[in-house]
XYZ file of C-alpha atoms in Angstrom:
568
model
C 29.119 -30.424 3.485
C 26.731 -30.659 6.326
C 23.096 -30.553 6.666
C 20.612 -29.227 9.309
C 19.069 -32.179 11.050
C 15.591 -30.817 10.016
C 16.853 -31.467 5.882
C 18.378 -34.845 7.512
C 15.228 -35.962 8.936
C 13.272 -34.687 5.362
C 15.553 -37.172 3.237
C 13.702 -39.638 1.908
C 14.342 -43.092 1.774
C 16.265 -44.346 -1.076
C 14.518 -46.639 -3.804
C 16.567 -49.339 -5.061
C 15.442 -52.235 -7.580
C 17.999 -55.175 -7.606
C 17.738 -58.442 -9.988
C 20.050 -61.791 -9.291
C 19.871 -61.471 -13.451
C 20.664 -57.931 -14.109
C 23.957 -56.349 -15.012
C 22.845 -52.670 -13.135
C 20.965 -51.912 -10.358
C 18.825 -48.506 -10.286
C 18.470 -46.493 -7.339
C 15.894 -43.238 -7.631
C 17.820 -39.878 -7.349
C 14.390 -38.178 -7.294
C 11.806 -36.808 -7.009
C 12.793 -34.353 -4.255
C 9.633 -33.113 -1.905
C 7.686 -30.358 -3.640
C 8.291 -31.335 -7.252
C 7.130 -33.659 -9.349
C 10.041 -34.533 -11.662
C 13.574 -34.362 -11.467
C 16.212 -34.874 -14.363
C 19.963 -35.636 -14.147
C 22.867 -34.150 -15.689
C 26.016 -35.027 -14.571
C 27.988 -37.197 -11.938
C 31.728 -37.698 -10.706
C 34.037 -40.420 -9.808
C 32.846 -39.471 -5.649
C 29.287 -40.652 -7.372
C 28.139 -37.511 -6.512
C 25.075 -36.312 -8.805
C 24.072 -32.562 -10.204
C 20.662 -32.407 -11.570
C 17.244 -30.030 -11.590
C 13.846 -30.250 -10.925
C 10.827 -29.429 -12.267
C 6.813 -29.261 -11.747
C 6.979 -27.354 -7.927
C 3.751 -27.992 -6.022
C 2.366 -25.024 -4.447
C 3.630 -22.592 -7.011
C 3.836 -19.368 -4.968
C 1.597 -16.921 -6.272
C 2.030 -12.849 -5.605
C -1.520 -11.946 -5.841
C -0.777 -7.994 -5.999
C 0.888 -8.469 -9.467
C -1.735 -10.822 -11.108
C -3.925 -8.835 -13.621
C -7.606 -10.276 -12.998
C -9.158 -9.289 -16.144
C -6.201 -11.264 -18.422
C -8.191 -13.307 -21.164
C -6.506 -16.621 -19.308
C -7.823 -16.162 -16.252
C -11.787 -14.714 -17.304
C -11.955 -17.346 -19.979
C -10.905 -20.521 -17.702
C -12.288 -18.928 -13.816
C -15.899 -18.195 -13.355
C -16.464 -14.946 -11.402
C -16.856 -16.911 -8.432
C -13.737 -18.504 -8.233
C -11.844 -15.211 -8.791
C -13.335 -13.737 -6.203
C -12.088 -16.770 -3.869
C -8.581 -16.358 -5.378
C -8.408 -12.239 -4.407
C -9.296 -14.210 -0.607
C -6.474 -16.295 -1.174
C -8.695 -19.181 -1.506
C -6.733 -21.052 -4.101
C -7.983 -24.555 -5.788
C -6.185 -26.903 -7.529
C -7.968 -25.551 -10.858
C -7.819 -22.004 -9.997
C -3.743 -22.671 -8.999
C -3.159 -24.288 -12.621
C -5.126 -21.064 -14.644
C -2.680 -18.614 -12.506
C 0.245 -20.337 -13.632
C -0.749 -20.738 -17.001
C -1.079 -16.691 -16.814
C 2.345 -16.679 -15.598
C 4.131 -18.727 -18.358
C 2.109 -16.490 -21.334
C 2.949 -13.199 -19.716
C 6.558 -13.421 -19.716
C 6.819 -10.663 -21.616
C 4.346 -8.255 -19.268
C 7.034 -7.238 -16.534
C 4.406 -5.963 -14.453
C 3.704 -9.656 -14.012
C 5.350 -12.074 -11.500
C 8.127 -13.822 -13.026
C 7.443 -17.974 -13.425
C 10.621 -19.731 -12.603
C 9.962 -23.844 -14.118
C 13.786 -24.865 -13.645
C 15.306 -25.539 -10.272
C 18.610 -26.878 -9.612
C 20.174 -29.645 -6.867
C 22.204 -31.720 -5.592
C 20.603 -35.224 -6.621
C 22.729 -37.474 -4.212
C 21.994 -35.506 -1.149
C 18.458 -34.016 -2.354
C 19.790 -30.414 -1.290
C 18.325 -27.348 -3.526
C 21.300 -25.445 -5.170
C 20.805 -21.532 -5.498
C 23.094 -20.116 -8.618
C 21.988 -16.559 -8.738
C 18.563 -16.132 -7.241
C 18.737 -14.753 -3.492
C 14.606 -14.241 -3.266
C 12.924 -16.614 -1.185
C 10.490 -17.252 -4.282
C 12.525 -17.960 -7.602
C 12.244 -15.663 -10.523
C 14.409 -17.126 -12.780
C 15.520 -20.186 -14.328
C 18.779 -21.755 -13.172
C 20.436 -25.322 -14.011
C 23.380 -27.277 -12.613
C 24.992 -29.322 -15.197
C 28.256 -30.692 -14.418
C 30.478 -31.385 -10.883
C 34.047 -32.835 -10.908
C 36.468 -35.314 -8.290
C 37.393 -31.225 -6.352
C 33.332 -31.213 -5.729
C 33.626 -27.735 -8.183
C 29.374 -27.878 -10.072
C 29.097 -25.612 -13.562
C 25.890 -24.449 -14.121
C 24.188 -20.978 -15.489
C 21.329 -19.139 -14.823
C 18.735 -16.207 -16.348
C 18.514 -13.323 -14.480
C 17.059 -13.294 -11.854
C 14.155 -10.142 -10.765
C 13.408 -7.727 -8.420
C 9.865 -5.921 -8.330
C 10.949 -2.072 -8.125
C 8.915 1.377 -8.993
C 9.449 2.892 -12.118
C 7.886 6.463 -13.084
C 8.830 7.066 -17.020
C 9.952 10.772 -18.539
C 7.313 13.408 -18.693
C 6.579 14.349 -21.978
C 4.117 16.372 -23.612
C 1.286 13.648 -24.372
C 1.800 12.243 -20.850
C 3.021 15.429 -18.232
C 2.013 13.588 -15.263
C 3.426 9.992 -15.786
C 2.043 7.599 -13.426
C 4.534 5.253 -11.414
C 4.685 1.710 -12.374
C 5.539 -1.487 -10.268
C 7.778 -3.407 -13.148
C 9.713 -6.878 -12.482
C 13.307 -5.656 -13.426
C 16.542 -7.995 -13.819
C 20.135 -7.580 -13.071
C 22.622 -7.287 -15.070
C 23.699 -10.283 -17.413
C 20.439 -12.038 -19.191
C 22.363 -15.436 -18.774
C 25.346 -16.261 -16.082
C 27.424 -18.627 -16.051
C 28.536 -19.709 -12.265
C 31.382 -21.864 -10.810
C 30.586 -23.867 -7.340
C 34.466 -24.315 -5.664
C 35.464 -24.894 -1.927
C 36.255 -21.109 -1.840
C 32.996 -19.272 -3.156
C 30.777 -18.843 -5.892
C 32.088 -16.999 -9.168
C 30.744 -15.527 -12.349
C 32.132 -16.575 -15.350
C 33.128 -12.937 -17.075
C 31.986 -13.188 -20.399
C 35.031 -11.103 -22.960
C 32.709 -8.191 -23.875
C 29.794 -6.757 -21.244
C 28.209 -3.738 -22.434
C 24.688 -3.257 -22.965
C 23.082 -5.245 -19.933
C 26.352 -6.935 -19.131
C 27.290 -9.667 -21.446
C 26.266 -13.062 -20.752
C 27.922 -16.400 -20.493
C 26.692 -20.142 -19.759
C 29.263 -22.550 -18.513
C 29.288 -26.235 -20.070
C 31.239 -27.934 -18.137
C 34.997 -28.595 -16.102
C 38.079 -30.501 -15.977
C 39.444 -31.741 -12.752
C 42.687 -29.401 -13.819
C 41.101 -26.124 -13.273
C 39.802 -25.258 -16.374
C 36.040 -24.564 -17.099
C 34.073 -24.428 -20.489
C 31.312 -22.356 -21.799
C 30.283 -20.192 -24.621
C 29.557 -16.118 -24.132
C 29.221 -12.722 -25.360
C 32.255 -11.668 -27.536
C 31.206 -8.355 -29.135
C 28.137 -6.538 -30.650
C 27.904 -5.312 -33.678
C 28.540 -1.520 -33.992
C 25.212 -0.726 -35.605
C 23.321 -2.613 -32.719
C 25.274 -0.424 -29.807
C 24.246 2.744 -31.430
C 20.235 1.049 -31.853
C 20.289 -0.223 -28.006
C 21.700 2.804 -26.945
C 19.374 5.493 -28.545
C 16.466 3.019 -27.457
C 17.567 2.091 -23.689
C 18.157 5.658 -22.284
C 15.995 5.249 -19.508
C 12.936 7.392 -19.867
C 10.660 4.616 -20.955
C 11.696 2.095 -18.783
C 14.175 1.012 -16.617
C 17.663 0.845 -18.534
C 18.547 -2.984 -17.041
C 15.166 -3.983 -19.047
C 15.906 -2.616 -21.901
C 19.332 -4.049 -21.994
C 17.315 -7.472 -21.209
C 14.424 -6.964 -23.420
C 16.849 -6.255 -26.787
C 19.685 -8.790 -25.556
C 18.181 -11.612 -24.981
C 17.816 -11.784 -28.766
C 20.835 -12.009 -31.119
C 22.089 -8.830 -30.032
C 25.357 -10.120 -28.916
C 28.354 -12.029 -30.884
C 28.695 -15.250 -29.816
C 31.825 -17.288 -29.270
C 33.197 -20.654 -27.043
C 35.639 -20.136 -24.005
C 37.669 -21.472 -21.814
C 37.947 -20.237 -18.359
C 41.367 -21.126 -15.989
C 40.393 -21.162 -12.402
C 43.132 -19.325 -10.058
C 44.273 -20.650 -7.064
C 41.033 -19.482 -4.940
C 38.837 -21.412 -7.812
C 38.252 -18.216 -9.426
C 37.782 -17.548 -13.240
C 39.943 -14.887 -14.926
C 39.874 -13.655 -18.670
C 38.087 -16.192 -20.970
C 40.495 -17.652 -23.893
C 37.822 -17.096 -27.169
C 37.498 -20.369 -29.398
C 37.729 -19.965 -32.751
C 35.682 -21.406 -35.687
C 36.152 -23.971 -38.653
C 34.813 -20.810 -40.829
C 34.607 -21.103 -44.452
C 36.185 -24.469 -46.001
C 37.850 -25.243 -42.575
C 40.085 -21.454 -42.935
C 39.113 -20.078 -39.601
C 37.905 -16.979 -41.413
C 34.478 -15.723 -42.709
C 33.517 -15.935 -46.475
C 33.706 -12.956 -48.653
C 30.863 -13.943 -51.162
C 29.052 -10.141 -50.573
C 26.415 -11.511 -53.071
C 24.874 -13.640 -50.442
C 24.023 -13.093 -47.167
C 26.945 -13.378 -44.326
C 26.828 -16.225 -41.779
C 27.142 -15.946 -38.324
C 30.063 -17.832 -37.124
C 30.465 -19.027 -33.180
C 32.011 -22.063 -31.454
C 30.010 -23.830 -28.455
C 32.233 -26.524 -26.751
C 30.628 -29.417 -25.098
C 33.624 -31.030 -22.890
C 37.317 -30.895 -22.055
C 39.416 -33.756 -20.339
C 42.079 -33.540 -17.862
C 44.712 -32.967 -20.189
C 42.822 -29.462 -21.483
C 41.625 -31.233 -24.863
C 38.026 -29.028 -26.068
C 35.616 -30.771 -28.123
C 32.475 -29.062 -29.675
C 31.175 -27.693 -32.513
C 31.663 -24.426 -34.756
C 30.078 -22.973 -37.964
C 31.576 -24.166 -41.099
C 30.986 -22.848 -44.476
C 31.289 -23.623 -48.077
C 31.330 -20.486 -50.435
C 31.832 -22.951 -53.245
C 28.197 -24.752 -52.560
C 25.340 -22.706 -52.866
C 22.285 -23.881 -51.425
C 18.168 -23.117 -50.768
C 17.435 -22.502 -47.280
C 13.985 -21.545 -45.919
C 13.361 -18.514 -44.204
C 9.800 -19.453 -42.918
C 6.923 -21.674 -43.857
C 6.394 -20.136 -47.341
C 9.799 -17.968 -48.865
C 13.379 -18.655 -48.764
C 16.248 -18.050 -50.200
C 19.811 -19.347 -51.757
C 22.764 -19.172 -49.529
C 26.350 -20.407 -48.737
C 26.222 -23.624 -47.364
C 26.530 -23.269 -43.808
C 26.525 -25.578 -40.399
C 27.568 -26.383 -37.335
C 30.565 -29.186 -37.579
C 31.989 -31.207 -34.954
C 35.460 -29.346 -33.839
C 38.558 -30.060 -31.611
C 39.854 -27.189 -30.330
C 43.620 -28.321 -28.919
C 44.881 -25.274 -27.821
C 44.892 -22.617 -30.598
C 44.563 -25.174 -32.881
C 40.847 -25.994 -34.432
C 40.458 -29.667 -36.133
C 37.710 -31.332 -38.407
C 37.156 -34.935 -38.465
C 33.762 -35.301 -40.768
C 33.393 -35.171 -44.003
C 31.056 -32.103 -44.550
C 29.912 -33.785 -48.172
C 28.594 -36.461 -46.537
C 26.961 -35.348 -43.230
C 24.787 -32.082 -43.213
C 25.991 -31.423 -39.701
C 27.639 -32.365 -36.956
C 28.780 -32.396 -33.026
C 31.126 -34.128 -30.682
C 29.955 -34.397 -27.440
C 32.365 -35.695 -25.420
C 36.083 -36.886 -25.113
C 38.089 -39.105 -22.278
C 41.373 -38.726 -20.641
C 42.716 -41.231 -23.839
C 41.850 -38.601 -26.050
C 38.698 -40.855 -27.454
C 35.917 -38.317 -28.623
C 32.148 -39.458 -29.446
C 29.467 -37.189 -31.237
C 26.874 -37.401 -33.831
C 26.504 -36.294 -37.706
C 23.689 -35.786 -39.410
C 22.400 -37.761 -42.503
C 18.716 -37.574 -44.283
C 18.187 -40.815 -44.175
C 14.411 -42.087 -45.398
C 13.413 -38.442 -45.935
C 14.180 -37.620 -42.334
C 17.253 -36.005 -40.577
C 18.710 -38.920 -38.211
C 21.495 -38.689 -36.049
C 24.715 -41.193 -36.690
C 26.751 -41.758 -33.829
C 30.304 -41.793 -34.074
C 33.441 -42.313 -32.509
C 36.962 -40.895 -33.555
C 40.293 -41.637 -31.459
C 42.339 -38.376 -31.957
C 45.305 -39.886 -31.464
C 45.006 -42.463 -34.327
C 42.696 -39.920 -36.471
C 40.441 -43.345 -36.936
C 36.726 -42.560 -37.557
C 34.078 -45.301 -37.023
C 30.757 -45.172 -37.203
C 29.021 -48.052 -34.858
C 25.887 -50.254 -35.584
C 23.238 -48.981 -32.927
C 20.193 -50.737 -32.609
C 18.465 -50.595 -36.003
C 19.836 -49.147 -39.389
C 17.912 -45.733 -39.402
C 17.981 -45.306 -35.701
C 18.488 -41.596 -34.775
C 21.010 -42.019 -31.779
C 23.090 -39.208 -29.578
C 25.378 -39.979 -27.052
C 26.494 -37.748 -23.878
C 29.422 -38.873 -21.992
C 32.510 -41.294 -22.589
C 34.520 -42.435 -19.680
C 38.163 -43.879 -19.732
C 36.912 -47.506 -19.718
C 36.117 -46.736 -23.150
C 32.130 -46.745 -22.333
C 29.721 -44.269 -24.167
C 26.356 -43.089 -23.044
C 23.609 -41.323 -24.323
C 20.112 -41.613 -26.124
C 19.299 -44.081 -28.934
C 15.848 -45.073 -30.211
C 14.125 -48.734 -30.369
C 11.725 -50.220 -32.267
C 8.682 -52.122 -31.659
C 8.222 -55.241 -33.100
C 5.180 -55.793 -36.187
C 5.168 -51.656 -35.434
C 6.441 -48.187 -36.777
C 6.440 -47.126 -33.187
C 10.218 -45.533 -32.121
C 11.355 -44.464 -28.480
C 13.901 -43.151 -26.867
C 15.991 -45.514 -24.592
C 19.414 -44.846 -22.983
C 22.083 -46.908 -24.508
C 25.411 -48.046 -23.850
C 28.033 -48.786 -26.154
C 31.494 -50.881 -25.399
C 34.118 -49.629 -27.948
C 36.434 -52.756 -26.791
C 34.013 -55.125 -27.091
C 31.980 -53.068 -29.979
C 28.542 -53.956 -28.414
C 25.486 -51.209 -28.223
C 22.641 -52.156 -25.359
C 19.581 -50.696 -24.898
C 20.299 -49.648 -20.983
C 16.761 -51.175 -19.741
C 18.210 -54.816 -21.180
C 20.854 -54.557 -18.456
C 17.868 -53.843 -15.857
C 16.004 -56.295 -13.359
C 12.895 -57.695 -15.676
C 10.778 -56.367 -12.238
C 12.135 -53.334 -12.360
C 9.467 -50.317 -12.463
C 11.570 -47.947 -14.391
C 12.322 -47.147 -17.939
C 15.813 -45.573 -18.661
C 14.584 -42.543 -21.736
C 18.293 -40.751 -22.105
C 21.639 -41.895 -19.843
C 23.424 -38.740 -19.454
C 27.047 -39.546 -17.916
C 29.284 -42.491 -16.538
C 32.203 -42.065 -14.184
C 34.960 -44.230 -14.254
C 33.768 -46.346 -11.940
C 31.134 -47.440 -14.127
C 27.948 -46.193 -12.578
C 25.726 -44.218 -14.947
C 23.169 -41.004 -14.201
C 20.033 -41.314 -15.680
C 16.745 -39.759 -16.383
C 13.555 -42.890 -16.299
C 9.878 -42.531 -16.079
C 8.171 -44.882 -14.281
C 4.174 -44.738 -13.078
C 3.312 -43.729 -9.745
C 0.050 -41.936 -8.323
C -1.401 -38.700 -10.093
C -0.847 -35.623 -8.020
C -2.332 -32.229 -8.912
C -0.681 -28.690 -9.007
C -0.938 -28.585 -4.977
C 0.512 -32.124 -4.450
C -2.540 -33.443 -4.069
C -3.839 -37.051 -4.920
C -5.813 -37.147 -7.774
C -9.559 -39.679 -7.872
C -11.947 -40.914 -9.980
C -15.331 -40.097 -9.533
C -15.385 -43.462 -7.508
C -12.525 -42.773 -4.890
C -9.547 -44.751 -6.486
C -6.446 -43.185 -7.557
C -5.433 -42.219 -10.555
C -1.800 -42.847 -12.042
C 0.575 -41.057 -13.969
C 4.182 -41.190 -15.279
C 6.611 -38.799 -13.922
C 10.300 -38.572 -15.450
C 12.596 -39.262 -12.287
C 17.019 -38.522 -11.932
C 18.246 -42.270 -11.666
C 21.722 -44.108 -10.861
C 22.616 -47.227 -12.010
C 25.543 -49.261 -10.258
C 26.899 -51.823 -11.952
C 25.838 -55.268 -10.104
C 29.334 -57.777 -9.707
C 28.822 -61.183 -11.813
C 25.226 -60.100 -12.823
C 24.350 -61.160 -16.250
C 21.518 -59.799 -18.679
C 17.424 -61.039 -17.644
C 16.060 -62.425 -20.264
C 12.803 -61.216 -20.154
C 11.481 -62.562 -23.181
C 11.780 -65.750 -24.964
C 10.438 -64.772 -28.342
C 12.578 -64.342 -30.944
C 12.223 -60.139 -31.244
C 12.836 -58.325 -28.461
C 10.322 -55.446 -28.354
C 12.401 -53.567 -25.032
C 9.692 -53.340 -22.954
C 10.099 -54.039 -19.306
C 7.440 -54.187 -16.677
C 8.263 -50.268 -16.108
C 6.186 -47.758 -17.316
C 4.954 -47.043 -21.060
C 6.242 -44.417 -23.373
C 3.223 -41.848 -22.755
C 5.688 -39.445 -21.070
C 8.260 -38.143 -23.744
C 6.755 -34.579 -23.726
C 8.312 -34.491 -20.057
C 11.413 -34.553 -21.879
C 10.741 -31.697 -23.331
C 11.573 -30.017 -19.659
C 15.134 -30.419 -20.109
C 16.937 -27.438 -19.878
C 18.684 -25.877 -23.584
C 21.745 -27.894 -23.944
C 21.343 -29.482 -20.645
C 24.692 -31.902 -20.745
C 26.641 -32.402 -17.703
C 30.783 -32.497 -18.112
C 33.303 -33.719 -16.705
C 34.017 -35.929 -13.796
């Protein structure tokens, strides 16, 4: 790939933190210029890294859609500063109140569309467009996996176009007055394929009514892609979206949007081959562990039906699927809630980890034990990892697992205290796992979220930010892949100074700066002969390095929906 010397001579400078007593070294991915926080999601054995960004500086406004009497803006702009903002005369206050009014009027399409997700290359710091083609973003899109061929998986919403719109005229309204409405394409949710020969939608198996939609997971280095999609609709639905999306109210693409984005369609996993050009052709549907592990639906008419789908989460090289479906019990009747205040009894029904080898679907966990459960990811030596569910002290906690397919052993490995809730992401062929465990403070009830890393051969689980420099200024929250080469993608937060909605330094009233902790896309390489710091001598270990504090775990909450990166 090659680069303008203008984006060459934009790069900036690579951060690395080294130790002499460190296993890892970490070297900043992020932030690109223009946004504040970046977050990884998947790397291959080329250690090249697939990520997004978040927090743009400078959001672009379009000042001819914003409604200037909206409660957000009168109740948080004096009448002064609107008037400066119809100039064009934008302040860092004014700038934060506008896109405030963007996020809660998703819903008005006569309002600008707020795009929060952006997604890039990491290792090269290059912005990655999946659907969008405006020079201002209207939709959300995220890169979340890229393989040895340099093929990325990622989806993305739909993205908008502002168009006029004059509804029906009818008898109340003879002289209908044209609108300017923010309308999408087709498909509410796309799933895209990045190969040396183009860009490629992956078809979903059933497209009426706006489409279809499909989000891709991940990819093999054998030419096979993963994702889940639309399979069907229910025939009650057509004949509802139909009758309501005829196009004399509004524009029939946002009608489609407005009643699919919902539960409109039927949902199911599949698997994608890639053709010689690196294009996708008819998805293969996965099925489901249905009720007690049949494949099928249960018949109990006297309670409510269950809606079973499949939603795969890797494949390896030799085409082995690993995921989760909805399993059911018709024999075990239980009370589920329906909101705050009413519920109801039903069959017991969850999502269960599931391999899907070939045509073939396989359950591992005992669904009398564990209320739930998901495998996450599986090597080239057919070694899958996941996580089941267990109340454990009144409180749902995640129990991380590991099952080798070939022996059908399941194991179940210490973490880091006895009720931590831990989930891993990514297992490479050295037998190393990755993913997101939490610690414990010492004297405290305090938990956080570390990255961990777990040796099956050698059956030991670190905290990541042990393996760190004791100097080092970041703190590894979630590790989110490892290629075979041992290097690990990351997402840390580490303190560095404020900067407002424009980009702008933030002061106290006496001039100094003020700091803040952003979440940053990190890679650790693995340091030859380096051995664990000891950075303290006290007999507990409370896993805090001279990196930043835990204040930022609501950043987290940025992360795309099922944001996981596959397969290198």
């Amino acid at each position: 790939m090659k680069f303008s010397p203008l984006f060459v001579a934009m790069l900036p400078a690579v951060v690395a933190f080294t130790g002499q007593a460190a296993t890892y070294q970490v070297v900043e991915l992020g932030p690109i210029d223009g946004y504040k926080s970046s977050f990884v999601s998947g790397l291959n054995n080329n250690n090249q890294v697939v990520g997004n960004l978040s927090n743009r500086f400078n959001y672009p406004i379009d000042l001819n859609s914003v409604d200037f009497t909206n409660t957000v803006i009168t109740g948080n702009l004096t009448a002064a500063e609107i008037e400066e903002v119809k100039k064009g005369n934008i302040s860092a206050k004014a700038l934060t109140v506008l896109t405030s009014y963007l996020q809660t009027s998703s819903t008005v399409y006569t309002t600008q569309r707020f795009a929060a997700t952006y997604p890039a290359r990491l290792d090269t710091r290059q912005l990655v467009r999946i659907r969008e083609t405006a020079e201002v973003q209207t939709n959300n899109e995220y890169l979340l996996g890229i393989n040895d061929l340099n093929q990325m998986i990622g989806y993305a919403t739909a993205p908008f176009t502002r168009q006029s719109f004059t509804p029906a005229a009818t008898t109340t309204t003879p002289n209908p007055v044209t609108q300017q409405l923010w309308v999408p394409s087709p498909m509410h949710m796309a799933g895209v394929i990045f190969t040396d020969k183009g860009k490629y939608i992956l078809p979903p198996s059933y497209t009426d009514y706006g489409g279809g939609y499909s989000v891709g997971r991940g990819l093999n280095n054998t030419g096979k892609v993963i994702g889940y999609g639309s399979s069907n609709m229910a025939a009650d639905i057509q004949t509802s979206i139909a009758k309501a999306c005829d196009g004399s109210t509004e524009p029939k693409d946002l009608c489609f949007f407005r009643n699919a984005v919902g539960n409109a369609y039927e949902t199911r996993g599949m698997v994608w081959q890639l053709d010689a050009d690196g294009k996708p052709g008819t998805p293969q549907l996965l099925g489901f562990l249905g009720d007690k592990n049949s494949g099928k639906a249960h018949t109990r008419t006297e309670y409510p039906a269950v809606t079973y789908t499949s939603t795969p989460n890797d494949i390896n090289d030799h085409g082995l699927v690993v995921g989760a479906s909805m399993y059911s019990d018709s024999d075990d009747i239980r009370y589920y809630l329906i909101d705050a205040f009413t519920g109801r009894d039903e069959v017991y029904h969850a999502f269960h980890a599931t391999i899907f080898d070939g045509a073939e679907l396989k359950s591992f966990i005992d669904t009398k034990e564990w209320s739930s459960s998901y495998a996450t990811g599986v090597n080239n030596k057919n070694i899958i990892t996941g996580y089941a569910v267990k109340n454990i002290n009144s409180t749902d906690r995640n129990r991380f697992f590991v099952y080798d397919y070939n022996t059908q052993k399941l194991t179940f490995p210490a973490d880091l205290f006895a009720s931590a809730s831990t989930a891993p992401e990514a297992i490479n062929d050295n037998n190393l796992i990755v993913g997101t465990t939490e610690s414990a403070t010492a004297g405290t009830s305090t938990r956080r979220n570390v990255g961990f890393l777990y040796d099956i051969n050698a059956n030991t689980f670190k905290d990541i930010n042990t393996l760190l420099s004791c100097k080092s200024a970041y703190t590894i929250v979630t590790a989110t892949d490892i290629n075979e080469k041992n290097v690990i993608v990351a997402t840390a937060i580490k303190e560095v100074e404020r900067r407002d909605v424009k980009g702008e330094l933030v002061k106290d009233s006496a001039g100094n700066v003020l700091k803040e902790e952003i979440a940053v896309a990190v890679q650790l390489n693995p340091i030859a002969n380096g051995s664990i710091d000891n950075c303290d001598n006290s007999a507990e270990q409370t896993y805090e390095r001279q990196g930043a504090s835990f204040g930022l775990f609501g950043l987290l909450a940025l992360l795309p929906l099922a944001l996981r990166r596959r397969r290198h």
